Coordinates of C-alpha atoms in Angstrom, one line a residue:
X15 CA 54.0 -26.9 16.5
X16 CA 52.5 -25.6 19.6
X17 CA 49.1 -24.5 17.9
X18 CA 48.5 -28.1 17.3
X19 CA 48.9 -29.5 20.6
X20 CA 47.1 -26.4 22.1
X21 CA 44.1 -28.2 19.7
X22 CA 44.7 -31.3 20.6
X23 CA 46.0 -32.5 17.4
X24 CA 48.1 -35.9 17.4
X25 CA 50.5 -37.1 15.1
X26 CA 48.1 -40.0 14.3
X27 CA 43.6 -39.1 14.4
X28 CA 40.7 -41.0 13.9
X29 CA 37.7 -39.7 11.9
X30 CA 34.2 -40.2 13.6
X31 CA 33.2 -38.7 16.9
X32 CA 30.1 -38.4 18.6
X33 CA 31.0 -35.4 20.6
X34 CA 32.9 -37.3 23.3
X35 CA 33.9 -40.5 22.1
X36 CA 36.1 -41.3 19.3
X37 CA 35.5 -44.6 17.3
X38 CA 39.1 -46.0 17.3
X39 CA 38.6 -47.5 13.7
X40 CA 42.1 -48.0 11.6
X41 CA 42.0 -50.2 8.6
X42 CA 39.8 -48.1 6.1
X43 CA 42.9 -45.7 5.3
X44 CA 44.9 -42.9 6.4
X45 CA 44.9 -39.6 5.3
X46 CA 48.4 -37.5 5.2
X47 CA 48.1 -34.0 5.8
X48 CA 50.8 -32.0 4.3
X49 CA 50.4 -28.2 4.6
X50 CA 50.9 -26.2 1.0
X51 CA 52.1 -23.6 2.6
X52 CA 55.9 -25.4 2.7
X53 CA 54.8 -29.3 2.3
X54 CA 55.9 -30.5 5.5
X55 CA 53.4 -33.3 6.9
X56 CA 51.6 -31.8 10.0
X57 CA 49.5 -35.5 11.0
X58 CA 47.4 -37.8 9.9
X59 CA 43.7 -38.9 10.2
X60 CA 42.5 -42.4 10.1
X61 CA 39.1 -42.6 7.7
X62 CA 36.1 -43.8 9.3
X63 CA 33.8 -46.9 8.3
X64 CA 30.4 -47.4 7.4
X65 CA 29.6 -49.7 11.1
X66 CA 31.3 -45.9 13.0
X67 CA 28.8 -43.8 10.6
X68 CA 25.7 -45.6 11.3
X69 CA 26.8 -45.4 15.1
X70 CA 27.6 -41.7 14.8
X71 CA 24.4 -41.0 13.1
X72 CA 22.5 -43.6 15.6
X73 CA 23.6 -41.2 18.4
X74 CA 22.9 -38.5 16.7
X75 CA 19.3 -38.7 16.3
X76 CA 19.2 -40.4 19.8
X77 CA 20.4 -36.7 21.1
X78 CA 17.7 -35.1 18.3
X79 CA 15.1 -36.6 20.4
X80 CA 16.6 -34.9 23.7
X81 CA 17.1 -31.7 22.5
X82 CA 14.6 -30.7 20.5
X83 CA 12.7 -30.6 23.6
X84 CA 15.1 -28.3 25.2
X85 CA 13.7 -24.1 25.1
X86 CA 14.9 -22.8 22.0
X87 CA 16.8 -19.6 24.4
X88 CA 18.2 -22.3 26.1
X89 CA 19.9 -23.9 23.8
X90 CA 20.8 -20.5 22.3
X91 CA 22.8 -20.4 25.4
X92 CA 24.9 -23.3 24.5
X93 CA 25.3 -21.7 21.4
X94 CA 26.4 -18.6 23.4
X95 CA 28.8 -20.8 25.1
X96 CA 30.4 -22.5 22.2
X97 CA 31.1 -19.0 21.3
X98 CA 32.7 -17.7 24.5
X99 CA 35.3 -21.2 23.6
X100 CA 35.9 -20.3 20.0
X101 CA 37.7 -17.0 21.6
X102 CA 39.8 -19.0 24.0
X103 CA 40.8 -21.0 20.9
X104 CA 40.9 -18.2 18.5
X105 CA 44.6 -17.6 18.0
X106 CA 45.5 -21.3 17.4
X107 CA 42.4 -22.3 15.3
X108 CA 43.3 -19.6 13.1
X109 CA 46.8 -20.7 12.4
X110 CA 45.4 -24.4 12.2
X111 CA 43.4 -22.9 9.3
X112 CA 46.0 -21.2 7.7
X113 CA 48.5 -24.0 7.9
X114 CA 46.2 -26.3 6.7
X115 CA 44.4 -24.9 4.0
X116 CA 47.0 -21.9 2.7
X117 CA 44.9 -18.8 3.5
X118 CA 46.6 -15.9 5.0
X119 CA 47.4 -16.3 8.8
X120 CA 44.9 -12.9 8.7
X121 CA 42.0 -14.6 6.6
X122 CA 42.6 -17.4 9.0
X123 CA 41.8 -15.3 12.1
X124 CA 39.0 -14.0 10.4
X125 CA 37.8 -17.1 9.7
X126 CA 37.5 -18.3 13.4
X127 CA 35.9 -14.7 14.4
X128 CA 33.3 -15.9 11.4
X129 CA 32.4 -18.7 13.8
X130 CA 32.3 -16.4 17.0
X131 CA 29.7 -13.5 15.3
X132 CA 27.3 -16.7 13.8
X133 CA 27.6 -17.8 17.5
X134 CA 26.2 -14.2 18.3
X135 CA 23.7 -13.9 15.8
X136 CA 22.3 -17.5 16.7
X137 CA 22.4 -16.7 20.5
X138 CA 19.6 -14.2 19.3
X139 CA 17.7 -15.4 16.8
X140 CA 17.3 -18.8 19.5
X141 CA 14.6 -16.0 20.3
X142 CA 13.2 -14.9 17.3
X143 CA 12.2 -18.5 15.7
X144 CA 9.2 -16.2 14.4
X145 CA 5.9 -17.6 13.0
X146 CA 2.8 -15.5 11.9
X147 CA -0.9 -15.6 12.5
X148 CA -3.9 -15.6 9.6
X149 CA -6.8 -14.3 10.2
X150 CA -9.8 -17.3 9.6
X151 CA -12.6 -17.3 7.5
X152 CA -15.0 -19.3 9.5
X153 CA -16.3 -17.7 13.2
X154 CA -14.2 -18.6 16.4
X155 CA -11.1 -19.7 15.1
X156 CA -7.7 -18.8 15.0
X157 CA -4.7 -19.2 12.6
X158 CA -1.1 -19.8 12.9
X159 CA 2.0 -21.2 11.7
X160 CA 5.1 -22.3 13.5
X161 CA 8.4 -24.5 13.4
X162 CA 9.1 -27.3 14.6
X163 CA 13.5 -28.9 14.8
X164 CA 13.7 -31.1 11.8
X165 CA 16.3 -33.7 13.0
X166 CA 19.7 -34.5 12.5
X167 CA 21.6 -32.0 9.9
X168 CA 24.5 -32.7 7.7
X169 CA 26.8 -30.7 6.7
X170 CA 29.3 -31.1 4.0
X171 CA 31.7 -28.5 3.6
X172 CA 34.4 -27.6 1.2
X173 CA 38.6 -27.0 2.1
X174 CA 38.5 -23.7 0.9
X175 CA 36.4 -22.3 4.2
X176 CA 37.4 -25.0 6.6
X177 CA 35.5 -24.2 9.5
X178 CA 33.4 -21.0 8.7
X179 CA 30.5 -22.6 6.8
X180 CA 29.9 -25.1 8.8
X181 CA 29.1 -22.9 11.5
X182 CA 27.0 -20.9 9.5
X183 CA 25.0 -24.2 9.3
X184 CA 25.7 -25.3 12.8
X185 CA 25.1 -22.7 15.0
X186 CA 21.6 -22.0 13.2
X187 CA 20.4 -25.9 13.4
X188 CA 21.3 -26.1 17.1
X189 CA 19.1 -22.9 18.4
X190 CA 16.6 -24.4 15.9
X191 CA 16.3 -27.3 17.9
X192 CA 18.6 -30.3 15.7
X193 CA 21.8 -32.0 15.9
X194 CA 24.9 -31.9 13.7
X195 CA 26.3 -33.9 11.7
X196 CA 30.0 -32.8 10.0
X197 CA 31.8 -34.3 7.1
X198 CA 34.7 -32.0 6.0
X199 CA 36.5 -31.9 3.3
X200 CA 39.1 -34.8 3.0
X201 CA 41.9 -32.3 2.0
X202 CA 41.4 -30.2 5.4
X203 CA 39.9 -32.7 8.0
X204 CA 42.4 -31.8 11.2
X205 CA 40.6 -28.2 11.4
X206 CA 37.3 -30.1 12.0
X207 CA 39.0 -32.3 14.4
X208 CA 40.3 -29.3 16.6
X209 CA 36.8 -27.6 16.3
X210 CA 35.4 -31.4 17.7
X211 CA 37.9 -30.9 20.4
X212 CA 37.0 -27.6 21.7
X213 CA 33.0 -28.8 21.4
X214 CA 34.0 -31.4 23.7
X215 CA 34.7 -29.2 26.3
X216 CA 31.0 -27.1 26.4
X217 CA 29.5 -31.0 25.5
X218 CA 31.2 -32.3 29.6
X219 CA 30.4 -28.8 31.3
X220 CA 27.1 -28.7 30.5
X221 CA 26.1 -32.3 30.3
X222 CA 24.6 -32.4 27.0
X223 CA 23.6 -35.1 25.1
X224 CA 26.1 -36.9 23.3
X225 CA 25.8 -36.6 19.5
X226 CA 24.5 -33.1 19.8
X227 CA 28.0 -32.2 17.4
X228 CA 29.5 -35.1 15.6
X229 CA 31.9 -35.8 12.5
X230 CA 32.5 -38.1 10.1
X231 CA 36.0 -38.3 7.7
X232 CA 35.5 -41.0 5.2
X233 CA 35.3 -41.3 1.6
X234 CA 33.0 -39.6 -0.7
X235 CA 32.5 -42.8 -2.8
X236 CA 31.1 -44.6 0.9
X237 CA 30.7 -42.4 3.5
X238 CA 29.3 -39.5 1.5
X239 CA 27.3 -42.0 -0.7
X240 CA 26.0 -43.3 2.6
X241 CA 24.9 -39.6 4.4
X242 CA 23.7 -38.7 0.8
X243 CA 21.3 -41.6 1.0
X244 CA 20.2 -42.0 4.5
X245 CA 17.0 -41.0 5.5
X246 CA 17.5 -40.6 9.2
X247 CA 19.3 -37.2 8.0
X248 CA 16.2 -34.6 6.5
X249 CA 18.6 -32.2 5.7
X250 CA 22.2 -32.1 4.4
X251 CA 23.7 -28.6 3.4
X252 CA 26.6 -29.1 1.0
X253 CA 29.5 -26.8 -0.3
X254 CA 31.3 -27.4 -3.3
X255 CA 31.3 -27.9 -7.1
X256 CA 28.2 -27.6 -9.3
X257 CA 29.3 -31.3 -10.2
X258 CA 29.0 -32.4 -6.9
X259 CA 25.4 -30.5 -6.1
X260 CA 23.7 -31.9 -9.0
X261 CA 24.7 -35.4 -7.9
X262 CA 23.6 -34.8 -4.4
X263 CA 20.4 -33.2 -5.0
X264 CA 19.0 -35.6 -7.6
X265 CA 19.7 -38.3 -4.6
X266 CA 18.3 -36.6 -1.5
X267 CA 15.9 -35.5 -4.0
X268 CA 15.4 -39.3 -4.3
X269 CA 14.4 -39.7 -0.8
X270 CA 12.4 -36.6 -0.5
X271 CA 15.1 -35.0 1.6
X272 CA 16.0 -31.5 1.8
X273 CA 19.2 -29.9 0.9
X274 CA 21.3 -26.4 0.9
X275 CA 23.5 -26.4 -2.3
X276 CA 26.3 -23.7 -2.3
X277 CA 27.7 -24.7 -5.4
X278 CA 30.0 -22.4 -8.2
X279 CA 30.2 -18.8 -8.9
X280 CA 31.8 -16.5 -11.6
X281 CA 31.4 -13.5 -9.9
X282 CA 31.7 -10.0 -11.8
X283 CA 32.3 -6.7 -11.1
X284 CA 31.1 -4.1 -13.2
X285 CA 32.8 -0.6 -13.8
X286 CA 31.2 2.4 -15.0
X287 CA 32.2 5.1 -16.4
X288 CA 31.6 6.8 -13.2
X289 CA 33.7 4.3 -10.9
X290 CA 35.3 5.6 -8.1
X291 CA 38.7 3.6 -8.7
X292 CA 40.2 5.1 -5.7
X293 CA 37.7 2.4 -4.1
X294 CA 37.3 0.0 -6.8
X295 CA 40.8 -1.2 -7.1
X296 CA 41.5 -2.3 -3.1
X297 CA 38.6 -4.4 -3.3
X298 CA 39.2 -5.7 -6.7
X299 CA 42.5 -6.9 -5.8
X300 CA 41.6 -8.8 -2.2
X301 CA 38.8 -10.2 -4.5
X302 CA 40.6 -11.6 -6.6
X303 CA 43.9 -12.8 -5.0
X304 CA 42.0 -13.4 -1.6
X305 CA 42.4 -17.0 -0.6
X306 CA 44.0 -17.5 -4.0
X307 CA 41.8 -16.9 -5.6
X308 CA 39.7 -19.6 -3.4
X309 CA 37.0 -18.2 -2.5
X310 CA 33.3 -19.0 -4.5
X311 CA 32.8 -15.5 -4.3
X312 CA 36.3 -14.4 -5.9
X313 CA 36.4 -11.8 -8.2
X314 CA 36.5 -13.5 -11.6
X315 CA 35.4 -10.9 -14.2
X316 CA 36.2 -7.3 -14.7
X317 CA 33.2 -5.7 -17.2
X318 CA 34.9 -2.1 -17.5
X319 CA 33.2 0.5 -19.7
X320 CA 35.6 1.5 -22.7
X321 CA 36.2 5.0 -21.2
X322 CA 38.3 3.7 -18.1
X323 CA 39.6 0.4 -19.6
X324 CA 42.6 1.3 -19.9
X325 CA 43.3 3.2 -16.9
X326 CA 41.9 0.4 -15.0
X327 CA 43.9 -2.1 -16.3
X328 CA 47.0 -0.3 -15.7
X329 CA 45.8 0.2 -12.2
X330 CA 44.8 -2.9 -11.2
X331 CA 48.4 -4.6 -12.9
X332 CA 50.6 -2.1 -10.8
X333 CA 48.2 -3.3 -7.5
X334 CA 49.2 -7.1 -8.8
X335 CA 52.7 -5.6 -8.7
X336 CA 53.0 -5.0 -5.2
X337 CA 51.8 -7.8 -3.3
X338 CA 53.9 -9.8 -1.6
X339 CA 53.6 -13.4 -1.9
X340 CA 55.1 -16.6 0.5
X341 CA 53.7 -18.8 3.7
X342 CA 50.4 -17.8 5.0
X343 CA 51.9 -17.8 8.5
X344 CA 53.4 -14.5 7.9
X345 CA 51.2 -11.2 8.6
X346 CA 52.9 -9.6 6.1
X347 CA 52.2 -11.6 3.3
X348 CA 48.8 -11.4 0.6
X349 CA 48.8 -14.4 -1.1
X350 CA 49.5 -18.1 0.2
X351 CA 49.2 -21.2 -1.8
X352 CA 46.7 -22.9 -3.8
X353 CA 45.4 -26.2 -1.8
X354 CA 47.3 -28.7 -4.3
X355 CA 49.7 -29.3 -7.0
X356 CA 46.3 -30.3 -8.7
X357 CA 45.4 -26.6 -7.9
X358 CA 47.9 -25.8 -9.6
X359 CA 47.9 -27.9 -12.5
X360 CA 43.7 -26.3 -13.1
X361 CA 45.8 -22.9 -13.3
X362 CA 48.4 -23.9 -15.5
X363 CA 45.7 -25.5 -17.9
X364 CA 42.8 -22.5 -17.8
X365 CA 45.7 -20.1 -18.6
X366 CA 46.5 -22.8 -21.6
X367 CA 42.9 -22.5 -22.6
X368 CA 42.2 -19.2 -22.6
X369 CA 45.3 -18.6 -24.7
X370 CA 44.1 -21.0 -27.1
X371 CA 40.7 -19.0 -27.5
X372 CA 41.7 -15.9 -28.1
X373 CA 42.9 -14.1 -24.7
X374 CA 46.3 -12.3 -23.8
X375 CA 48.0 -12.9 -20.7
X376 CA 48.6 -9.3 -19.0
X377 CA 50.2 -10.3 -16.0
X378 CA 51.1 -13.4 -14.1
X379 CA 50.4 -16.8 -14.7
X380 CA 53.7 -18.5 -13.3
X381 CA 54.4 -21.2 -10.9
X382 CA 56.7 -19.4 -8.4
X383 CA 59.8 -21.3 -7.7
X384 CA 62.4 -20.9 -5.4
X385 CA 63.0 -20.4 -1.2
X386 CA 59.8 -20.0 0.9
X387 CA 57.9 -21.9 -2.3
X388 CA 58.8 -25.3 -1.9
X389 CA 55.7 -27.0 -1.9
X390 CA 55.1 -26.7 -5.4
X391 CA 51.4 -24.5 -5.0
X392 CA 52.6 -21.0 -5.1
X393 CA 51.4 -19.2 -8.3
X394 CA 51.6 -15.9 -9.2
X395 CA 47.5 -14.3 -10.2
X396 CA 46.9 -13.7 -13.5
X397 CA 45.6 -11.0 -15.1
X398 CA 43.8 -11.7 -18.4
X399 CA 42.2 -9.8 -21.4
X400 CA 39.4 -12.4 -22.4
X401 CA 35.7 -12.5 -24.0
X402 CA 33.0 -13.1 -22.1
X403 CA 32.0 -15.8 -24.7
X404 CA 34.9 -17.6 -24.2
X405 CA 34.6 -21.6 -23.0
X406 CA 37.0 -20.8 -20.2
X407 CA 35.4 -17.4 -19.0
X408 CA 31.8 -19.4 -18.9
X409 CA 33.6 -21.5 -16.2
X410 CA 35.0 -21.6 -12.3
X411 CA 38.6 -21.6 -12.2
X412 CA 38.8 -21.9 -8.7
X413 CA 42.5 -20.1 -8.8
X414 CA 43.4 -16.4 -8.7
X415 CA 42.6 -15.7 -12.5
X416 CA 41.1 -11.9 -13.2
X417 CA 39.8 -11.1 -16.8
X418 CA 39.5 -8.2 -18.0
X419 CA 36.1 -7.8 -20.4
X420 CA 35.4 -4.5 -22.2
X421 CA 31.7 -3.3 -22.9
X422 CA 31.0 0.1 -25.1
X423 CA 27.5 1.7 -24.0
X424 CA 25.1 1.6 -21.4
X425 CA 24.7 -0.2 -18.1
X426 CA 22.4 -2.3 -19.8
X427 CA 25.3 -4.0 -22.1
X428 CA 27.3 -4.8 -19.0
X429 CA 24.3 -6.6 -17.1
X430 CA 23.5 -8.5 -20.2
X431 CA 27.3 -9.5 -20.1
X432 CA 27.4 -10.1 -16.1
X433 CA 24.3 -12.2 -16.2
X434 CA 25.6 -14.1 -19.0
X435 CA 27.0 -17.2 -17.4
X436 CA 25.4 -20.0 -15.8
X437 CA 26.5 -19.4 -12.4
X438 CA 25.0 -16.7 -10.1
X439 CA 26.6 -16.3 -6.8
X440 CA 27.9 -12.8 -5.8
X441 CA 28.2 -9.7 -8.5
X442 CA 29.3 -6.2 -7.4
X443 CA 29.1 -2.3 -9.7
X444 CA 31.5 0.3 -9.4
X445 CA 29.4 3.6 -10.0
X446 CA 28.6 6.9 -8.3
X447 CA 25.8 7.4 -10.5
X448 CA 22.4 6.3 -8.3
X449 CA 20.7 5.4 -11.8
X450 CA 23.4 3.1 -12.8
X451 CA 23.4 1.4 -9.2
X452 CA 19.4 1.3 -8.6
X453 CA 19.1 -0.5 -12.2
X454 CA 21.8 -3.6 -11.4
X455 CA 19.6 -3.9 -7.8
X456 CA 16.6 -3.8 -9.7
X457 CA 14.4 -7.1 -11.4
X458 CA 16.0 -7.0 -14.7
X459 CA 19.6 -6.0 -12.8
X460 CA 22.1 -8.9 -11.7
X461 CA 20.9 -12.3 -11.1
X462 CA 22.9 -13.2 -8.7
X463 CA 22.0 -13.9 -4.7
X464 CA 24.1 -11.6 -3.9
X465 CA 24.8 -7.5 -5.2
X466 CA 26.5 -5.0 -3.8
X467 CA 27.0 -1.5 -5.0
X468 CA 30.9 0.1 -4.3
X469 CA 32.1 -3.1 -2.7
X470 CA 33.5 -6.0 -4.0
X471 CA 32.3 -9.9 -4.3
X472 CA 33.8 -11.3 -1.5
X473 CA 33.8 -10.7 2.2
X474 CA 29.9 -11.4 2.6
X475 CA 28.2 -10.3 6.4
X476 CA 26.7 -13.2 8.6
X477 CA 23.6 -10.9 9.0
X478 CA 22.5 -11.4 5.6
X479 CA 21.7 -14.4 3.9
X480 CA 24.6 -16.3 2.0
X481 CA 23.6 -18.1 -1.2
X482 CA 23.1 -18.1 -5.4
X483 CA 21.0 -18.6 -8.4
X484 CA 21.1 -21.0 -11.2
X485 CA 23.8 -23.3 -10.8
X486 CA 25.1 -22.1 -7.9
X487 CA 22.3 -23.7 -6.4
X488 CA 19.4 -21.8 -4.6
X489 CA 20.4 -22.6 -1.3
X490 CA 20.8 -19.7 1.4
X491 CA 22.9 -20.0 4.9
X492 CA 24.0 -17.7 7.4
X493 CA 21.8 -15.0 8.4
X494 CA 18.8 -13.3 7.8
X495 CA 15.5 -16.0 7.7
X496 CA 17.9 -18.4 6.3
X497 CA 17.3 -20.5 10.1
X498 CA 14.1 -21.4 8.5
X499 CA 15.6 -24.0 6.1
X500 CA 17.0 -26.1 9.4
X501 CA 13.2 -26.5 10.2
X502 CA 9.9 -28.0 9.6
X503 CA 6.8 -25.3 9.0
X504 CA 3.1 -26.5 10.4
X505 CA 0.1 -24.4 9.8
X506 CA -2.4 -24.7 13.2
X507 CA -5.9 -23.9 13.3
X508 CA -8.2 -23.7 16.2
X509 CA -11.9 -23.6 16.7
X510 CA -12.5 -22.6 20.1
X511 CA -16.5 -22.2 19.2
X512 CA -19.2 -24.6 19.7
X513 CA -20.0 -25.1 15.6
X514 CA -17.9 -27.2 13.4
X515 CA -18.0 -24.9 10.1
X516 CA -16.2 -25.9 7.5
X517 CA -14.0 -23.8 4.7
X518 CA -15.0 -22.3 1.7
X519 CA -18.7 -22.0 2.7
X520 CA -18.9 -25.9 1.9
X521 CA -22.3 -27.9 4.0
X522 CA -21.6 -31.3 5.2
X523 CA -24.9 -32.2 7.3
X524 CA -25.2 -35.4 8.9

């Protein structure tokens, strides 16, 4: 496919870089890439060892000690740069995503212009690395904090956003003054590659120092063990399974390392009695069958009021009824495949599960079979009348399954239901009533990291900071003063008197 070579994608990759070079490492396995959207192999990347990772890393903080010395708007401008290459690339990065990973060829698009605004956001906050002043206590001094790079930052990032997050991650960390250090996910590892390719290109024009962007593809059980471990990386950012983030935070925790978890989310949407379904249901729907259902902030759980059950469910079935399924590739389609046949196989058994407990299948649940679905990972979404209770319900099915949960009274029984899960990622209300919407924004509203009010779940602005509660994790990336994470803070006083007061009044003569 043309895309590929446009990217620089061979039939056969390695899996460590250091910007430039490419450590040429064979014998610690090969990963096959097939793409779900029609299982044909599209190449193959050879895993790295632990001898390339310590290199990588070696050179990485090599280039930490270069750059951090660098003006923060300057190296906003190399940030600007990377940006102005993203667009050249924009149109075959986007169908690398898609192929890759399933998403639509549009998600895919809008993936890569993800990377371009967080380009744009971090060319300007390069000038806006903020600290305040304090006003002293004792005569003649002054106050002040400010932030200082932090080092070499890792990123770990899921195959469900291939190449978004970790620019959200590291875009930031480079105007803040660090260096970059990728794994990707082992099920989507040639969209990192072509990103590593187009890097090279602002890496030679500028002359910049070599391990400012590097990767790593390797196993989990050794290379991630290693990064996980290793102190010469202070921060590591990771995106995936609440599994996976407890593990990793107890070690870096270990060390006294930091770390950004982005873990689960069973995000809800609540509808009032006072929805405005005209609105609701479009952003239900790409909520909910979006990425397939991919996505940690898909739409998971329907809380309707009683009033408008049914008409919602009747509406949101015939929606179901008229999207059109097959390859990603094609504009016209809404829904792609899952990543896997293992995907697929977590469907298959959730839909088992909830049966089992009590819920009835409305719509859905198939494993669609026939020409344009050969891979074996196209389902059709599921629409579900469940319990809020149920085992299933409490977790992430990351697969397009909707249930439908009905509450009777107020407002305050459907918060108590939303907030009734142990993950707290995104959370959305349908109401035109300011009451109803002011109370799930409020302290005893959703508990989620994020809530909107008459949009959906997914589909979360750059500007604002991107994160969750409880087991999702704490962590926050993207926007807002999220770049503070990505450095160290250092308080600074000055005494610019002749007298060495001391704090709190305290005498110390000598």
């Amino acid at each position: 496919m043309e895309f590929l070579k446009t990217l620089g994608i061979k039939e056969k990759n390695f899996g460590a870089s250091t910007g430039l070079k490419w450590f040429e490492t064979t014998d610690q396995g090969e990963l096959k890439i097939y793409s779900p959207a029609d299982g044909k192999f599209i190449a193959s990347v050879y895993q790295c060892s632990e001898a390339d990772y310590d290199a990588v890393v070696k050179q990485s903080h090599e280039a930490f000690l270069q750059w951090r010395k660098i003006p923060a708007p300057k190296r906003g401008e190399i940030v600007r740069l990377v940006g102005e290459e993203l667009r050249k690339y924009k149109e075959p990065l986007g169908r690398l995503v898609s192929y890759e990973m399933g998403k639509s060829i549009q998600e895919g698009w809008g993936e890569v212009q993800e990377m371009i605004d967080i380009c744009d956001f971090a060319v300007g906050q390069s000038r806006q690395l903020y600290g305040f002043t304090m006003h002293s206590e004792r005569p003649n001094h002054r106050m002040y904090d400010q932030y200082h790079p932090l080092g070499v930052v890792g990123t770990i990032s899921a195959f469900n956003f291939p190449v978004a997050v970790w620019s959200w991650n590291a875009m930031i960390a480079t105007v803040c003054g660090d260096t970059n250090l990728w794994k990707p996910s082992s099920k989507v590892p040639l969209t990192a590659i072509a990103v590593q390719n187009i890097l090279a290109e602002v890496i030679k024009q500028n002359n910049l120092p070599e391990g400012l962007f590097s990767l790593v593809v390797g196993r989990g059980s050794s290379i991630g063990e290693k990064l996980l471990n290793d102190k010469r990386v202070p921060l590591i950012s990771i995106t995936g399974s609440t599994a996976v983030g407890r593990h990793a935070a107890k070690v870096i925790a270990g060390r006294f390392g930091k770390y950004i978890l982005e873990l689960g989310g069973n995000n809800a949407i609540i509808m009032t009695p006072d929805t405005d379904l005209k609105m609701a249901i479009p952003a239900i729907v790409f909520g909910a069958v979006g990425t397939a259902g991919q996505r940690c902030t898909t739409t998971r759980r329907l809380i309707i009021h009683e009033d408008i059950y049914d008409k919602v469910k009747d509406s949101v079935v015939k929606a179901y009824g008229s999207l059109k399924f097959g390859t990603p590739m094609d504009e016209k389609n809404h829904v792609g495949p899952l990543i896997d046949k293992a995907a697929v196989e977590l469907f298959k058994d959730a839909l088992k599960k909830v049966k089992t407990e009590g819920g009835n299948v409305i719509y859905g649940g198939e494993v669609m079979e026939g020409e344009g679905f050969e891979s074996g990972c196209y389902v059709r979404p599921a629409i579900v009348e469940a319990e809020n209770q149920y085992e299933i319900v409490q977790e992430e099915t990351f697969a397009p399954i909707l249930y439908l949960i009905k509450y009777k009274n107020s407002v305050d029984e459907a918060i108590k239901i939303h907030n009734d899960v142990v993950q707290g990622l995104s959370s959305a209300i349908f109401t035109t009533d300011m009451r109803e919407a002011e109370q799930f924004l409020s302290h005893w509203g959703s508990d989620c990291g994020i809530a909107n009010v008459n949009i959906g779940t997914s589909g979360a602005e750059i500007g604002g900071a991107f994160g969750g509660e409880k087991e999702t994790g704490g962590g926050r990336e993207s926007g807002s003063d999220a770049w503070k994470a990505y450095m160290r803070r250092q308080t600074n006083t000055i005494n610019y008197g002749t007298e060495l007061p001391l704090a709190q009044g305290i005498k110390f003569d000598i």
